[in-house]
JSON list of C-alpha atoms in Angstrom, two decimals:
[
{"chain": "N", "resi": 126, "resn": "UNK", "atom": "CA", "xyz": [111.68, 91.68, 81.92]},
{"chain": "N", "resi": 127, "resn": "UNK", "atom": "CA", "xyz": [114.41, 93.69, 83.06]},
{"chain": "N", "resi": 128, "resn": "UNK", "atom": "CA", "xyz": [118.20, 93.27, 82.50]},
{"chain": "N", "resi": 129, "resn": "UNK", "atom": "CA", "xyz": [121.13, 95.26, 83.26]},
{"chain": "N", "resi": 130, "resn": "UNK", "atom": "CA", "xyz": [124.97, 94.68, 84.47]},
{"chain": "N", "resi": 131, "resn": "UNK", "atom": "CA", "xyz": [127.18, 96.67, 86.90]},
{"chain": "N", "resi": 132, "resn": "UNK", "atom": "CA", "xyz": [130.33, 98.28, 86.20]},
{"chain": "N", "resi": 133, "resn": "UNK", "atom": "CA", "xyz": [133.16, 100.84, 87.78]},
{"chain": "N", "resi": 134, "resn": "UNK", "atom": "CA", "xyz": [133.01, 104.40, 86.03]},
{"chain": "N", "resi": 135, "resn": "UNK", "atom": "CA", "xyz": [135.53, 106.90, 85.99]},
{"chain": "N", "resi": 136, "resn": "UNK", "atom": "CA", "xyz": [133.01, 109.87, 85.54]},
{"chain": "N", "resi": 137, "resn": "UNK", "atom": "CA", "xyz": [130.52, 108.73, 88.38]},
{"chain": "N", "resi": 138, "resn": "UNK", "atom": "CA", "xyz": [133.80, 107.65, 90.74]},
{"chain": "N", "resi": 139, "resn": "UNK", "atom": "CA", "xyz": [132.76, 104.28, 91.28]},
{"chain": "N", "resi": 140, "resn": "UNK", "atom": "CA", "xyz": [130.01, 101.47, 90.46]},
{"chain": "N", "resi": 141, "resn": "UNK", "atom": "CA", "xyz": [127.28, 102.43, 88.30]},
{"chain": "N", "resi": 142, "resn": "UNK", "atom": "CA", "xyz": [124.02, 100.09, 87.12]},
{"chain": "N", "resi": 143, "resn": "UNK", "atom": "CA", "xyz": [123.65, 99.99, 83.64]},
{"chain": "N", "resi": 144, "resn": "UNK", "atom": "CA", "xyz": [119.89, 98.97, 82.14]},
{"chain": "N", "resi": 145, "resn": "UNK", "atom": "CA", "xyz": [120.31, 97.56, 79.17]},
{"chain": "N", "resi": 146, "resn": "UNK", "atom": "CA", "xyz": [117.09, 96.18, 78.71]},
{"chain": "N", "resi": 147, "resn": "UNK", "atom": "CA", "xyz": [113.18, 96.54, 80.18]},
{"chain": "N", "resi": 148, "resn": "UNK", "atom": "CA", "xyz": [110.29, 95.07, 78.74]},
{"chain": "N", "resi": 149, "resn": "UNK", "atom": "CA", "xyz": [106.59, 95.00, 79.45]},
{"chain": "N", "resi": 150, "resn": "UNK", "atom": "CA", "xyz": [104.08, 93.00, 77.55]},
{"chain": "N", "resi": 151, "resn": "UNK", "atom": "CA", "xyz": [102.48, 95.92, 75.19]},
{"chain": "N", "resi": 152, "resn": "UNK", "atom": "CA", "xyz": [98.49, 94.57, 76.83]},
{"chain": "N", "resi": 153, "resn": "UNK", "atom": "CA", "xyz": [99.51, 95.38, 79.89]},
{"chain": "N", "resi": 154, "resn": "UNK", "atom": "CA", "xyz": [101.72, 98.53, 79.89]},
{"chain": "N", "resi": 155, "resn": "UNK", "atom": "CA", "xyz": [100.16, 101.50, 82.40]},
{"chain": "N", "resi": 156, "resn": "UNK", "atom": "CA", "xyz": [99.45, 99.10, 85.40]},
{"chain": "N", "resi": 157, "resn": "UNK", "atom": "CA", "xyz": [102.40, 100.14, 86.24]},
{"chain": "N", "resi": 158, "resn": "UNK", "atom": "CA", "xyz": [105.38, 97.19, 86.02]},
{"chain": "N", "resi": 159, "resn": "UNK", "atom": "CA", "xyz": [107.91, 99.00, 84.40]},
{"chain": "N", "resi": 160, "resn": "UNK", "atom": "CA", "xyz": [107.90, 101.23, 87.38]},
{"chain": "N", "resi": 161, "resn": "UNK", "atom": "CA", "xyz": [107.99, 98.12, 89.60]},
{"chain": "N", "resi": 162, "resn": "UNK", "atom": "CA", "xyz": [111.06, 96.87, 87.70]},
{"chain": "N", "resi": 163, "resn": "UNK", "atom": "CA", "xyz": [112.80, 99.95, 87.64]},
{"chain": "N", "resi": 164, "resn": "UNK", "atom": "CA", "xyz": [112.08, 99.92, 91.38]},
{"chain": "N", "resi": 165, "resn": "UNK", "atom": "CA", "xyz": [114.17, 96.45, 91.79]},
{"chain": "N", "resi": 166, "resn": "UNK", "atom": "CA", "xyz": [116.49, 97.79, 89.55]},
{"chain": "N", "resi": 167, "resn": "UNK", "atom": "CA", "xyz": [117.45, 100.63, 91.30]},
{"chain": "N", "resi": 168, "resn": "UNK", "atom": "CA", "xyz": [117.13, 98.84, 95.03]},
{"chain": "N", "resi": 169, "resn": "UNK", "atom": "CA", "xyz": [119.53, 95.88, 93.67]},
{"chain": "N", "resi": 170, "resn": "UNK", "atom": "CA", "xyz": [121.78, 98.71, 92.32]},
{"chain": "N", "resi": 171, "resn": "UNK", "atom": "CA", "xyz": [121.50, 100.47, 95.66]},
{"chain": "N", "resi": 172, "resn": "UNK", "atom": "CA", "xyz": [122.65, 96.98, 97.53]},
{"chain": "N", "resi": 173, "resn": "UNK", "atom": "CA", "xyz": [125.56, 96.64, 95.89]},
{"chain": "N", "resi": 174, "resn": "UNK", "atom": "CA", "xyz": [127.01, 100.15, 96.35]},
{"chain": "N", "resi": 175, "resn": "UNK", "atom": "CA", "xyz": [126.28, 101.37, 92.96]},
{"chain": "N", "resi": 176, "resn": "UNK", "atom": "CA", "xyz": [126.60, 105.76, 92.63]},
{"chain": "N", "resi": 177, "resn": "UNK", "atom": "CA", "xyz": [124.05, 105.34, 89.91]},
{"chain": "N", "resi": 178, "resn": "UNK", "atom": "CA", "xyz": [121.95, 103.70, 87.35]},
{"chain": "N", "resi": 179, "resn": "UNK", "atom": "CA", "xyz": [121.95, 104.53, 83.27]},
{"chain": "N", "resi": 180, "resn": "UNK", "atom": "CA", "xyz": [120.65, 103.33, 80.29]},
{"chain": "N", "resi": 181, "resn": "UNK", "atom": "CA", "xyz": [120.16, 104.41, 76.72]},
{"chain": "N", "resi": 182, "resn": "UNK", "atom": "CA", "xyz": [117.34, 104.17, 73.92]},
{"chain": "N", "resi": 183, "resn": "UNK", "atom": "CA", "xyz": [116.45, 104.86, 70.60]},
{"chain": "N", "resi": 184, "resn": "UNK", "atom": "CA", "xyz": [115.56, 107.70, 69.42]},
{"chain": "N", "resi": 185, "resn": "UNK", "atom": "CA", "xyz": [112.15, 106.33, 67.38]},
{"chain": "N", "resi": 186, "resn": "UNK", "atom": "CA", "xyz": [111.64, 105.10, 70.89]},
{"chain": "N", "resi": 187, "resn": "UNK", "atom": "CA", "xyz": [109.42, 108.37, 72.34]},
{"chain": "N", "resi": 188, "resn": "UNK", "atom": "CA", "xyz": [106.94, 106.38, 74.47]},
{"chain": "N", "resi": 189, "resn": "UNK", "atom": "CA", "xyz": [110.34, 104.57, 76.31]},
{"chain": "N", "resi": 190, "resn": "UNK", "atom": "CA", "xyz": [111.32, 107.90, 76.61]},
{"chain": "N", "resi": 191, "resn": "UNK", "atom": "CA", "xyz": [108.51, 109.67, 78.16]},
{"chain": "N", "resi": 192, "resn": "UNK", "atom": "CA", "xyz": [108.11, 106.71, 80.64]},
{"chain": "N", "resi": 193, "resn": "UNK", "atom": "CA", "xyz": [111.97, 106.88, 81.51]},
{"chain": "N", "resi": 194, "resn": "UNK", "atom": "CA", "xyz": [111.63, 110.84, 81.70]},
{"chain": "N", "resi": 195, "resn": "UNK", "atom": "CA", "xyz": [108.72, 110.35, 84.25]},
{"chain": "N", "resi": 196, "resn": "UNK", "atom": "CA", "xyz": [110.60, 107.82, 85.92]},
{"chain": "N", "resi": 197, "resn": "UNK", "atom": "CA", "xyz": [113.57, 110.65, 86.53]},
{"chain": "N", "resi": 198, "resn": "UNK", "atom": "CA", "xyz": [116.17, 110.49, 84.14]},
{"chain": "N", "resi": 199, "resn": "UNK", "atom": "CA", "xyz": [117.65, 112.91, 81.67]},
{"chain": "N", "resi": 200, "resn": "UNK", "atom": "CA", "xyz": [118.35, 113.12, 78.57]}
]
């Protein structure tokens, strides 16, 4: 499951993707799906002329974070 929403930012000058939600079922996490979803993500975001794509997590949340760090973003 993946969700996210599009808006226009002021400090990216123009439309960014934000991912405000992606979920994998915890049995089948390392086949790699999340990276499939944050593929569509980013293509869909791409499509419609977004500069870039954000999202926030927890802090308890260190395996999101390793697997969003892998994926390319920064903290």
């Amino acid at each position: 499951f993946c969700h996210g929403t599009y808006f226009n930012t002021f400090w990216l000058s123009g439309m960014t993707c934000y991912v405000s939600s992606i979920i994998t079922n915890e049995d089948e996490r390392g086949q790699g799906n999340g990276i499939k979803l944050m593929d569509h993500a980013r293509d869909l975001a791409k499509e419609r002329g977004c500069k870039g794509l954000v999202l926030d997590s927890g802090m308890p949340r260190t395996q999101a974070h390793r697997f969003y760090e892998k994926y390319g973003f920064e903290k």
